[in-house]
Short mmCIF file of C-alpha atoms in Angstrom, two decimals:
data_model
loop_
_atom_site.label_atom_id
_atom_site.label_comp_id
_atom_site.label_asym_id
_atom_site.label_seq_id
_atom_site.Cartn_x
_atom_site.Cartn_y
_atom_site.Cartn_z
CA MET A 1489 14.99 -220.94 -127.72
CA SER A 1490 12.07 -220.21 -129.43
CA GLU A 1491 12.03 -217.90 -132.76
CA ARG A 1492 9.71 -215.20 -131.10
CA ASN A 1493 12.70 -214.94 -128.54
CA GLN A 1494 15.40 -214.98 -130.94
CA GLU A 1495 13.35 -212.22 -133.02
CA LEU A 1496 13.02 -209.97 -130.08
CA LEU A 1497 16.74 -210.22 -128.96
CA GLN A 1498 17.96 -209.35 -132.69
CA LEU A 1499 15.57 -206.57 -132.77
CA ALA A 1500 16.54 -204.97 -129.52
CA GLN A 1501 20.15 -205.32 -130.53
CA GLU A 1502 19.50 -203.81 -133.74
CA GLU A 1503 17.98 -200.96 -131.41
CA VAL A 1504 20.88 -200.46 -129.51
CA GLU A 1505 23.25 -200.44 -132.41
CA GLN A 1506 21.19 -197.75 -134.35
CA HIS A 1507 21.16 -195.26 -131.48
CA LYS A 1508 24.65 -196.26 -129.83
CA GLU A 1509 26.13 -193.04 -130.77
CA THR A 1510 23.24 -190.74 -129.86
CA VAL A 1511 23.02 -192.36 -126.36
CA GLU A 1512 26.72 -191.87 -125.72
CA ALA A 1513 27.23 -188.36 -127.09
CA ASP A 1514 24.40 -187.10 -124.74
CA PRO A 1515 26.10 -184.86 -121.98
CA TYR A 1516 23.55 -186.43 -119.23
CA ARG A 1517 25.02 -189.80 -119.79
CA LEU A 1518 25.96 -191.70 -116.82
CA SER A 1519 29.67 -192.61 -115.70
CA TYR A 1520 29.37 -194.77 -112.76
CA HIS A 1521 25.31 -195.38 -112.56
CA LEU A 1522 23.62 -198.35 -114.21
CA MET A 1523 21.27 -197.05 -117.39
CA PRO A 1524 19.97 -198.52 -120.21
CA PRO A 1525 21.86 -198.51 -123.70
CA VAL A 1526 18.85 -197.08 -125.37
CA GLY A 1527 14.90 -196.98 -124.23
CA LEU A 1528 13.63 -196.86 -121.23
CA LEU A 1529 14.86 -198.70 -117.84
CA ASN A 1530 12.81 -198.60 -114.48
CA ASP A 1531 12.30 -201.37 -111.78
CA PRO A 1532 15.77 -203.48 -110.75
CA ASN A 1533 14.53 -207.00 -110.84
CA GLY A 1534 16.28 -210.20 -109.72
CA PHE A 1535 19.35 -208.55 -107.57
CA VAL A 1536 21.22 -211.62 -106.41
CA GLN A 1537 24.69 -212.85 -105.27
CA TRP A 1538 25.61 -216.19 -107.02
CA GLY A 1539 28.88 -217.52 -106.13
CA ASP A 1540 31.64 -214.42 -106.75
CA THR A 1541 29.06 -212.49 -108.69
CA TYR A 1542 26.47 -210.04 -108.02
CA HIS A 1543 23.58 -210.05 -110.90
CA ILE A 1544 21.28 -206.85 -111.19
CA PHE A 1545 18.40 -207.44 -113.93
CA TYR A 1546 16.17 -204.67 -114.72
CA GLN A 1547 13.11 -203.78 -116.59
CA TRP A 1548 13.98 -202.69 -120.33
CA MET A 1549 11.76 -201.43 -122.89
CA PRO A 1550 14.66 -201.35 -125.72
CA PHE A 1551 12.09 -199.66 -128.35
CA ASP A 1552 10.62 -196.56 -126.85
CA THR A 1553 11.21 -194.10 -123.71
CA GLY A 1554 7.80 -195.00 -122.80
CA HIS A 1555 6.48 -197.99 -120.79
CA GLY A 1556 5.35 -201.33 -122.79
CA ALA A 1557 6.29 -205.10 -123.27
CA LYS A 1558 9.24 -205.13 -121.12
CA PHE A 1559 12.17 -207.60 -121.32
CA TRP A 1560 14.88 -208.18 -118.55
CA GLY A 1561 18.21 -206.56 -119.03
CA HIS A 1562 21.11 -207.79 -117.13
CA TYR A 1563 24.31 -206.43 -115.40
CA THR A 1564 27.00 -208.53 -113.37
CA THR A 1565 29.35 -207.29 -111.78
CA LYS A 1566 31.91 -208.91 -108.66
CA ASP A 1567 32.82 -205.75 -106.98
CA PHE A 1568 30.03 -203.14 -107.80
CA VAL A 1569 32.71 -200.94 -109.55
CA HIS A 1570 33.67 -202.67 -112.71
CA TYR A 1571 29.89 -204.15 -114.74
CA THR A 1572 29.74 -206.31 -117.43
CA HIS A 1573 26.61 -205.81 -119.56
CA GLU A 1574 24.77 -208.89 -120.60
CA LYS A 1575 22.57 -209.83 -123.37
CA PRO A 1576 18.69 -209.50 -122.27
CA ALA A 1577 17.80 -212.39 -119.86
CA LEU A 1578 13.91 -212.47 -120.84
CA THR A 1579 11.88 -211.18 -123.67
CA PRO A 1580 7.87 -211.26 -123.83
CA SER A 1581 8.03 -213.66 -126.03
CA ASP A 1582 5.30 -216.82 -124.76
CA TRP A 1583 1.59 -216.64 -124.56
CA PHE A 1584 2.08 -216.12 -120.69
CA ASP A 1585 4.54 -213.05 -120.96
CA LYS A 1586 3.75 -211.50 -124.21
CA ASN A 1587 2.89 -208.11 -123.17
CA GLY A 1588 5.74 -207.83 -120.67
CA VAL A 1589 7.89 -209.70 -118.46
CA TYR A 1590 7.51 -207.65 -115.50
CA SER A 1591 9.06 -207.22 -112.31
CA GLY A 1592 10.63 -209.97 -109.96
CA SER A 1593 13.25 -211.94 -107.93
CA ALA A 1594 16.20 -214.38 -108.18
CA ILE A 1595 16.84 -217.08 -105.78
CA VAL A 1596 19.68 -219.93 -105.86
CA HIS A 1597 18.51 -223.42 -105.21
CA GLU A 1598 20.33 -226.80 -106.50
CA GLY A 1599 23.27 -224.86 -108.19
CA LYS A 1600 20.81 -223.14 -110.60
CA LEU A 1601 19.47 -219.36 -110.38
CA HIS A 1602 15.82 -218.93 -110.64
CA LEU A 1603 14.03 -215.96 -111.71
CA PHE A 1604 10.53 -215.39 -110.57
CA TYR A 1605 8.67 -212.99 -112.51
CA THR A 1606 5.21 -211.57 -113.54
CA GLY A 1607 3.99 -212.07 -116.93
CA ASN A 1608 1.35 -209.47 -118.27
CA VAL A 1609 -0.92 -210.46 -121.10
CA LYS A 1610 -3.53 -208.01 -122.31
CA ASP A 1611 -6.59 -209.49 -124.83
CA GLU A 1612 -7.75 -207.96 -127.74
CA ASN A 1613 -9.92 -205.68 -125.52
CA GLY A 1614 -7.32 -204.33 -123.34
CA ASN A 1615 -7.83 -206.54 -120.59
CA ARG A 1616 -4.92 -207.67 -118.41
CA GLU A 1617 -4.15 -211.14 -117.14
CA THR A 1618 -1.42 -212.01 -114.65
CA TYR A 1619 0.78 -215.01 -113.98
CA GLN A 1620 3.57 -215.46 -111.94
CA CYS A 1621 6.24 -217.42 -113.40
CA LEU A 1622 9.81 -218.86 -113.41
CA ALA A 1623 12.95 -219.25 -115.60
CA VAL A 1624 16.08 -221.26 -114.39
CA SER A 1625 19.64 -221.00 -115.41
CA GLU A 1626 22.91 -223.24 -115.28
CA ASP A 1627 25.12 -220.50 -116.10
CA GLY A 1628 23.58 -217.04 -114.76
CA ILE A 1629 23.53 -216.01 -118.81
CA HIS A 1630 20.85 -218.45 -120.51
CA PHE A 1631 17.66 -218.98 -118.96
CA GLU A 1632 14.90 -221.64 -119.79
CA LYS A 1633 11.14 -220.36 -119.13
CA LYS A 1634 9.36 -223.26 -116.85
CA GLY A 1635 6.17 -220.98 -117.76
CA VAL A 1636 3.53 -220.25 -115.04
CA VAL A 1637 4.01 -221.48 -111.57
CA ALA A 1638 1.13 -219.46 -109.58
CA GLU A 1639 -1.85 -218.20 -110.96
CA LEU A 1640 -4.40 -215.21 -109.63
CA PRO A 1641 -6.00 -216.25 -106.38
CA GLY A 1642 -9.50 -215.26 -105.83
CA GLY A 1643 -10.83 -211.56 -104.49
CA TYR A 1644 -7.71 -209.98 -106.21
CA THR A 1645 -7.83 -207.84 -109.84
CA ALA A 1646 -5.02 -208.66 -112.18
CA HIS A 1647 -2.99 -205.95 -110.67
CA PHE A 1648 -1.17 -208.82 -108.87
CA ARG A 1649 2.95 -208.78 -109.53
CA ASP A 1650 6.40 -208.64 -108.79
CA PRO A 1651 6.90 -211.86 -106.88
CA LYS A 1652 9.71 -211.96 -104.58
CA VAL A 1653 11.11 -215.06 -103.15
CA TRP A 1654 13.14 -216.31 -100.28
CA SER A 1655 13.49 -219.09 -97.98
CA HIS A 1656 12.72 -219.63 -94.47
CA ASP A 1657 13.09 -222.38 -92.17
CA ASN A 1658 13.57 -225.10 -95.11
CA ARG A 1659 10.77 -223.86 -97.05
CA PHE A 1660 10.25 -221.14 -99.98
CA TYR A 1661 8.03 -217.72 -99.57
CA MET A 1662 6.68 -215.82 -101.98
CA VAL A 1663 5.25 -212.26 -101.17
CA ILE A 1664 3.30 -210.75 -104.27
CA GLY A 1665 2.52 -206.93 -104.77
CA ALA A 1666 -1.87 -206.80 -105.24
CA GLN A 1667 -4.69 -205.23 -105.30
CA SER A 1668 -8.21 -206.69 -103.57
CA GLU A 1669 -11.18 -206.62 -105.77
CA ASP A 1670 -12.41 -203.38 -103.61
CA GLU A 1671 -9.38 -201.95 -104.95
CA GLN A 1672 -7.26 -201.69 -101.81
CA GLY A 1673 -3.41 -202.21 -102.09
CA LYS A 1674 -2.22 -205.48 -100.36
CA ALA A 1675 1.09 -207.44 -99.58
CA VAL A 1676 0.03 -211.42 -100.28
CA LEU A 1677 1.95 -214.76 -99.36
CA PHE A 1678 2.55 -217.59 -101.07
CA ARG A 1679 4.27 -220.82 -99.61
CA SER A 1680 6.38 -223.65 -101.30
CA ASP A 1681 8.40 -226.83 -100.74
CA ASP A 1682 10.31 -227.10 -104.18
CA LEU A 1683 9.74 -223.80 -106.22
CA LEU A 1684 7.29 -225.12 -108.62
CA GLU A 1685 4.28 -225.70 -106.43
CA TRP A 1686 2.71 -222.52 -104.86
CA THR A 1687 0.19 -222.59 -102.14
CA PHE A 1688 -1.87 -218.94 -101.61
CA LEU A 1689 -2.09 -218.29 -97.83
CA GLY A 1690 -3.37 -214.61 -97.60
CA PRO A 1691 -2.86 -210.92 -97.16
CA ILE A 1692 0.00 -210.23 -94.78
CA ALA A 1693 -0.24 -206.46 -94.62
CA GLY A 1694 -2.17 -204.00 -96.71
CA SER A 1695 -4.85 -200.90 -97.11
CA LYS A 1696 -7.39 -201.65 -94.42
CA GLU A 1697 -5.47 -204.51 -92.91
CA ASN A 1698 -3.82 -205.16 -89.25
CA GLY A 1699 -6.06 -202.10 -87.98
CA MET A 1700 -4.49 -199.84 -90.56
CA GLY A 1701 -7.03 -197.47 -92.39
CA SER A 1702 -6.84 -196.58 -95.98
CA PHE A 1703 -3.29 -196.51 -97.43
CA GLY A 1704 -3.50 -197.34 -101.35
CA TYR A 1705 -5.36 -198.46 -104.15
CA MET A 1706 -2.09 -200.80 -105.15
CA TRP A 1707 0.98 -201.97 -103.46
CA GLU A 1708 4.01 -202.55 -105.80
CA CYS A 1709 7.18 -204.22 -105.54
CA PRO A 1710 7.18 -206.11 -102.55
CA ASP A 1711 10.42 -206.76 -100.04
CA LEU A 1712 10.43 -209.04 -97.15
CA PHE A 1713 13.42 -209.83 -95.24
CA GLU A 1714 14.79 -209.91 -91.53
CA LEU A 1715 17.34 -206.84 -90.80
CA ASP A 1716 19.29 -206.97 -86.93
CA GLY A 1717 16.30 -209.27 -85.57
CA THR A 1718 13.04 -207.05 -87.32
CA ASP A 1719 11.28 -208.13 -89.83
CA VAL A 1720 11.05 -205.56 -93.07
CA LEU A 1721 8.51 -205.12 -95.42
CA ILE A 1722 9.64 -202.42 -98.22
CA VAL A 1723 6.67 -201.71 -100.58
CA SER A 1724 5.54 -198.87 -103.49
CA PRO A 1725 1.94 -197.96 -102.54
CA GLN A 1726 0.14 -196.23 -105.04
CA GLY A 1727 -2.86 -193.86 -104.44
CA LEU A 1728 -1.26 -191.98 -101.22
CA GLU A 1729 -2.40 -188.08 -100.49
CA ALA A 1730 0.58 -185.83 -99.79
CA ASP A 1731 0.74 -185.16 -96.00
CA GLY A 1732 2.41 -182.21 -95.24
CA MET A 1733 6.48 -182.93 -95.98
CA LYS A 1734 5.33 -186.50 -96.69
CA TYR A 1735 4.19 -188.60 -99.64
CA ALA A 1736 5.13 -185.81 -101.69
CA ASN A 1737 5.93 -187.77 -105.40
CA VAL A 1738 3.44 -189.27 -107.38
CA TYR A 1739 3.83 -192.78 -106.26
CA GLN A 1740 6.02 -193.62 -102.73
CA SER A 1741 8.42 -196.27 -101.87
CA GLY A 1742 9.09 -197.08 -97.94
CA TYR A 1743 8.83 -199.83 -95.20
CA PHE A 1744 6.88 -201.37 -92.44
CA THR A 1745 8.95 -202.95 -89.62
CA GLY A 1746 7.52 -205.53 -87.44
CA GLN A 1747 7.47 -209.50 -86.69
CA LEU A 1748 6.08 -211.56 -89.57
CA ASP A 1749 3.76 -214.68 -88.41
CA TYR A 1750 4.50 -217.32 -90.94
CA ASP A 1751 1.61 -219.71 -89.90
CA LYS A 1752 -1.42 -217.25 -89.91
CA PRO A 1753 0.64 -215.43 -92.12
CA TYR A 1754 0.16 -212.09 -90.54
CA LEU A 1755 2.99 -209.51 -90.32
CA ASP A 1756 2.44 -206.96 -86.81
CA HIS A 1757 3.85 -203.85 -87.72
CA GLY A 1758 4.13 -200.23 -87.17
CA THR A 1759 4.25 -197.38 -89.25
CA PHE A 1760 4.90 -196.79 -92.84
CA THR A 1761 8.19 -194.60 -93.57
CA GLU A 1762 9.51 -193.42 -96.92
CA LEU A 1763 12.90 -194.70 -97.77
CA ASP A 1764 14.26 -191.78 -100.05
CA LEU A 1765 12.80 -188.09 -100.18
CA GLY A 1766 14.11 -186.91 -103.36
CA PHE A 1767 12.06 -186.59 -106.38
CA GLU A 1768 12.94 -189.69 -108.49
CA PHE A 1769 13.08 -193.21 -106.46
CA TYR A 1770 10.90 -196.08 -106.54
CA ALA A 1771 10.65 -199.99 -106.58
CA PRO A 1772 13.82 -200.67 -104.51
CA GLN A 1773 15.00 -204.47 -104.42
CA THR A 1774 17.33 -205.71 -101.66
CA THR A 1775 19.39 -208.94 -101.53
CA VAL A 1776 21.87 -210.41 -98.77
CA ASP A 1777 24.92 -210.97 -99.90
CA ASP A 1778 27.81 -213.86 -98.54
CA LYS A 1779 29.34 -210.79 -95.87
CA GLY A 1780 25.84 -210.94 -94.63
CA ARG A 1781 25.36 -206.91 -96.19
CA ARG A 1782 21.85 -206.60 -96.91
CA ILE A 1783 22.02 -204.15 -100.03
CA LEU A 1784 19.66 -202.29 -101.80
CA ILE A 1785 19.33 -200.89 -105.25
CA GLY A 1786 16.47 -198.96 -106.32
CA TRP A 1787 14.95 -197.25 -109.59
CA MET A 1788 16.10 -193.51 -109.93
CA GLY A 1789 12.43 -192.81 -111.33
CA VAL A 1790 8.57 -192.43 -110.48
CA PRO A 1791 5.98 -194.05 -112.73
CA ASP A 1792 3.60 -191.72 -114.34
CA GLN A 1793 5.83 -188.48 -112.69
CA TYR A 1794 6.24 -186.51 -115.89
CA GLU A 1795 8.43 -188.81 -117.46
CA GLN A 1796 8.71 -187.67 -121.05
CA ALA A 1797 10.06 -184.15 -119.57
CA HIS A 1798 13.18 -185.78 -118.95
CA PRO A 1799 15.88 -184.71 -121.60
CA THR A 1800 17.38 -187.64 -122.17
CA VAL A 1801 14.14 -188.87 -124.20
CA GLU A 1802 15.30 -186.15 -126.93
CA ASN A 1803 18.53 -188.72 -126.67
CA GLU A 1804 16.62 -191.92 -126.81
CA TRP A 1805 16.97 -193.22 -123.29
CA ILE A 1806 15.35 -192.48 -119.77
CA HIS A 1807 16.09 -193.57 -116.38
CA CYS A 1808 18.80 -195.55 -114.28
CA LEU A 1809 19.47 -197.26 -111.08
CA THR A 1810 20.74 -195.66 -107.57
CA LEU A 1811 24.31 -196.53 -106.46
CA PRO A 1812 23.75 -199.88 -104.04
CA ARG A 1813 23.30 -199.24 -100.57
CA GLN A 1814 24.09 -201.05 -97.20
CA LEU A 1815 20.94 -201.09 -94.99
CA THR A 1816 21.35 -201.39 -91.35
CA TRP A 1817 18.60 -201.21 -88.37
CA ASP A 1818 19.48 -198.76 -85.61
CA GLY A 1819 16.47 -199.78 -83.56
CA LYS A 1820 14.24 -197.02 -84.67
CA GLN A 1821 14.84 -196.82 -88.48
CA ILE A 1822 16.46 -198.14 -91.33
CA ILE A 1823 19.71 -196.37 -92.23
CA GLN A 1824 21.20 -196.09 -95.66
CA GLN A 1825 24.72 -195.85 -96.60
CA PRO A 1826 26.62 -196.10 -100.09
CA LEU A 1827 28.78 -199.79 -100.16
CA GLU A 1828 32.35 -199.52 -99.22
CA GLU A 1829 33.62 -201.18 -102.46
CA LEU A 1830 32.68 -197.81 -104.02
CA LYS A 1831 35.63 -196.19 -102.40
CA GLU A 1832 37.36 -197.80 -105.27
CA MET A 1833 36.25 -195.21 -107.67
CA ARG A 1834 37.63 -192.55 -106.18
CA GLY A 1835 40.60 -190.56 -107.56
CA PRO A 1836 42.96 -188.68 -105.20
CA VAL A 1837 41.09 -186.42 -102.48
CA LEU A 1838 40.82 -182.83 -102.31
CA LEU A 1839 40.23 -181.29 -98.70
CA HIS A 1840 39.43 -177.86 -97.20
CA SER A 1841 39.50 -178.15 -93.44
CA SER A 1842 37.52 -175.58 -90.85
CA ILE A 1843 36.17 -173.06 -93.51
CA THR A 1844 33.90 -170.73 -91.87
CA ILE A 1845 31.38 -168.54 -94.05
CA GLU A 1846 29.11 -165.65 -92.47
CA ASN A 1847 26.20 -164.09 -94.30
CA ASP A 1848 27.98 -164.74 -97.51
CA GLN A 1849 28.22 -167.10 -100.66
CA LYS A 1850 31.37 -168.67 -101.97
CA ALA A 1851 32.79 -171.12 -104.06
CA ILE A 1852 35.34 -173.62 -102.55
CA ARG A 1853 38.94 -174.14 -104.45
CA GLY A 1854 38.92 -177.14 -107.02
CA ILE A 1855 35.16 -178.19 -105.40
CA GLN A 1856 33.40 -178.52 -108.75
CA GLY A 1857 33.01 -181.29 -111.52
CA LYS A 1858 30.14 -183.54 -112.80
CA ALA A 1859 31.11 -187.41 -111.54
CA ILE A 1860 32.31 -186.52 -107.92
CA GLU A 1861 31.75 -187.46 -104.64
CA LEU A 1862 31.56 -184.86 -101.63
CA ASN A 1863 31.62 -185.46 -97.83
CA ILE A 1864 30.65 -182.29 -95.97
CA ASP A 1865 31.17 -182.41 -91.98
CA LEU A 1866 29.64 -179.76 -90.07
CA GLU A 1867 31.11 -178.26 -86.87
CA THR A 1868 28.65 -175.32 -86.49
CA THR A 1869 25.35 -174.40 -88.51
CA GLY A 1870 24.32 -170.81 -88.68
CA GLU A 1871 20.54 -169.63 -89.25
CA GLN A 1872 20.69 -171.22 -92.65
CA PHE A 1873 23.21 -173.35 -94.71
CA SER A 1874 22.67 -174.34 -98.40
CA ILE A 1875 24.84 -175.87 -101.10
CA GLU A 1876 23.87 -174.71 -104.95
CA LEU A 1877 24.64 -177.39 -107.69
CA PHE A 1878 25.48 -175.90 -111.25
CA GLN A 1879 22.83 -173.17 -110.47
CA TYR A 1880 20.43 -175.51 -111.01
CA ALA A 1881 19.56 -177.58 -107.83
CA SER A 1882 19.87 -176.45 -104.15
CA LEU A 1883 20.19 -177.95 -100.97
CA SER A 1884 19.37 -175.98 -97.65
CA TYR A 1885 18.77 -176.62 -93.98
CA LYS A 1886 17.11 -174.13 -91.62
CA ASP A 1887 14.96 -175.04 -88.30
CA GLY A 1888 15.56 -178.61 -88.62
CA VAL A 1889 14.46 -178.89 -92.22
CA MET A 1890 16.40 -179.93 -95.13
CA THR A 1891 14.96 -178.86 -98.57
CA LEU A 1892 16.00 -180.05 -101.82
CA SER A 1893 14.86 -178.01 -104.96
CA ARG A 1894 15.25 -178.06 -108.86
CA PRO A 1895 13.13 -176.29 -111.53
CA HIS A 1896 10.06 -178.47 -112.49
CA LEU A 1897 10.78 -180.44 -115.21
CA GLU A 1898 7.64 -179.47 -116.90
CA ASP A 1899 7.06 -175.95 -116.01
CA LYS A 1900 10.83 -174.96 -115.47
CA SER A 1901 9.09 -171.45 -114.56
CA LYS A 1902 8.65 -173.08 -111.18
CA THR A 1903 10.45 -174.71 -108.69
CA GLU A 1904 9.80 -177.80 -107.04
CA PHE A 1905 10.89 -178.81 -103.31
CA ARG A 1906 11.27 -182.13 -101.59
CA ARG A 1907 11.53 -181.61 -97.55
CA THR A 1908 11.76 -183.67 -94.18
CA GLU A 1909 12.34 -182.84 -90.66
CA LEU A 1910 15.80 -184.10 -89.52
CA ARG A 1911 15.74 -186.61 -86.53
CA SER A 1912 18.86 -185.00 -85.11
CA GLU A 1913 21.08 -181.75 -85.99
CA LEU A 1914 22.66 -181.39 -89.30
CA LYS A 1915 26.52 -182.81 -88.52
CA ASN A 1916 27.22 -184.38 -92.27
CA ILE A 1917 26.33 -184.32 -95.75
CA HIS A 1918 27.54 -187.25 -98.26
CA MET A 1919 26.98 -186.50 -101.58
CA PHE A 1920 27.15 -188.39 -104.99
CA LEU A 1921 26.79 -186.67 -108.79
CA ASP A 1922 27.11 -188.49 -111.89
CA HIS A 1923 25.85 -185.59 -114.64
CA SER A 1924 22.36 -185.97 -114.26
CA THR A 1925 22.12 -188.17 -111.30
CA LEU A 1926 22.02 -186.70 -107.38
CA GLU A 1927 22.24 -189.07 -104.14
CA ILE A 1928 22.46 -187.15 -100.81
CA PHE A 1929 23.08 -189.01 -97.64
CA VAL A 1930 22.29 -187.16 -94.77
CA ASN A 1931 23.54 -187.57 -91.43
CA ASN A 1932 25.45 -190.80 -92.17
CA GLY A 1933 22.32 -192.16 -94.30
CA GLU A 1934 19.63 -191.29 -91.53
CA GLU A 1935 17.87 -189.40 -94.40
CA VAL A 1936 18.31 -189.86 -98.58
CA PHE A 1937 17.43 -187.87 -101.32
CA THR A 1938 17.66 -189.38 -104.60
CA SER A 1939 17.15 -187.31 -108.01
CA ARG A 1940 18.23 -186.39 -111.38
CA ILE A 1941 18.99 -183.30 -112.23
CA TYR A 1942 19.45 -181.48 -115.79
CA PRO A 1943 22.17 -178.03 -115.26
CA GLN A 1944 23.54 -176.69 -118.09
CA PRO A 1945 26.18 -179.18 -119.69
CA GLU A 1946 28.85 -176.68 -119.07
CA GLU A 1947 28.45 -175.73 -115.43
CA GLU A 1948 30.44 -177.16 -112.67
CA HIS A 1949 30.47 -174.77 -110.11
CA ILE A 1950 29.31 -175.47 -106.41
CA LEU A 1951 28.71 -172.83 -104.28
CA PHE A 1952 27.82 -172.72 -100.69
CA THR A 1953 26.23 -170.08 -98.80
CA SER A 1954 25.58 -169.40 -94.85
CA LEU A 1955 23.31 -166.76 -93.24
CA GLY A 1956 24.84 -166.38 -89.59
CA SER A 1957 28.23 -168.34 -89.16
CA THR A 1958 28.97 -171.69 -90.52
CA THR A 1959 32.01 -173.79 -90.06
CA PHE A 1960 32.63 -177.33 -92.26
CA SER A 1961 35.28 -179.08 -93.89
CA VAL A 1962 34.70 -180.87 -97.47
CA GLU A 1963 36.49 -183.63 -99.10
CA GLN A 1964 36.11 -184.24 -102.76
CA TRP A 1965 36.72 -187.07 -105.21
CA LYS A 1966 36.81 -187.15 -108.86
CA LEU A 1967 34.68 -190.62 -109.57
CA SER A 1968 35.98 -192.41 -112.51
CA GLY A 1969 33.34 -194.29 -114.37
CA PHE A 1970 33.38 -198.00 -115.17
CA GLU A 1971 33.20 -199.14 -118.71
CA VAL A 1972 30.61 -201.84 -119.31
#
């Protein structure tokens, strides 16, 4: 371990200790979501199952609530209910990553855990250099950097990052988010036989590729995998203009489906579909586990979207990760559902059956709280049905459109909205609340809204409103937080 690495680990630990009480006293601190011990968290990295343990790394800036020279923070879990916060896996301590150990992925090979990441380097004039790097571990806790394994190919700018590695037909492949020299976002492919020597194969998809028009100036955090016989490319494009209800955030995350020709290489794909319609969701990453499940975790944040307006900044931390979600393919779209293991966090159920509200707003006895799970099954819906959360956020359904609203984080005199037209009639709303997070699964995961919310800390009331007559049942569970 280098002296610089030791120094950075020590400085980060001192920062954690210095602000521990402040972070833990924050009323917006989370009970059951992964968050940083101090500073800024962003993209999930290196999400992988190794043996009976899931590893979840994350981009971490311990010294500030803004972005900078990132570390890889590290959580482990065996069950997605109990977590261990390990020491940081990687620090920006070498010439090839001195300005940030940027995002990447993990793969298990020959009994060792291999981390691939982008090393970010800037010269004295602020010019960016970028390298794809490897670190290896025999125990999943201590990592030895192997240095640069792939350099920038011709025709691309230094915005070239976020390697996702997998195996296919006894060879290894790496997809990277890129920007071409004419400033078009791309997803490009490399191939290797040994994880050490990588050959650049070219773009498989991107803006102005495969017959697609202009579609963003940079594609970040690509992830390519097979789901129920269909190849899926998840990507986070930057530079899309809002289009009706679509693309309402500063940057988006979504997916293309089709078939990847590994030889050409070429992804024959359809249109882009957003994964999440909420205010905060970006840079998701998936893994497949020993049960064959494709599991997704995302960052509950968006870069360059009024990040410093989040009130947790005052308490020396910002952002968190989403709950883990299982992905399935129904032949038309990806379905996202919370993992079965999360049910282990539940306390006793509170059930109210066949409640009817007609032209009224009502509280329902016992339905309240800051760390809860709600499941609402609708039998009939009136002209409009809405749920008001803590006098802060509102979820409403009218004329086939689901709308989530909250006060604007920068200008609280304004209300901001995220909307989508549902693919089918509203039948189910499954909701997770955790002090300052909100994750909503609509119609068993056909649509998802993920957002941060910042109501008054003492406010716990939830109100149900119907124009016309709505009949529904509601289940509530208090959720026990985990200790890390």
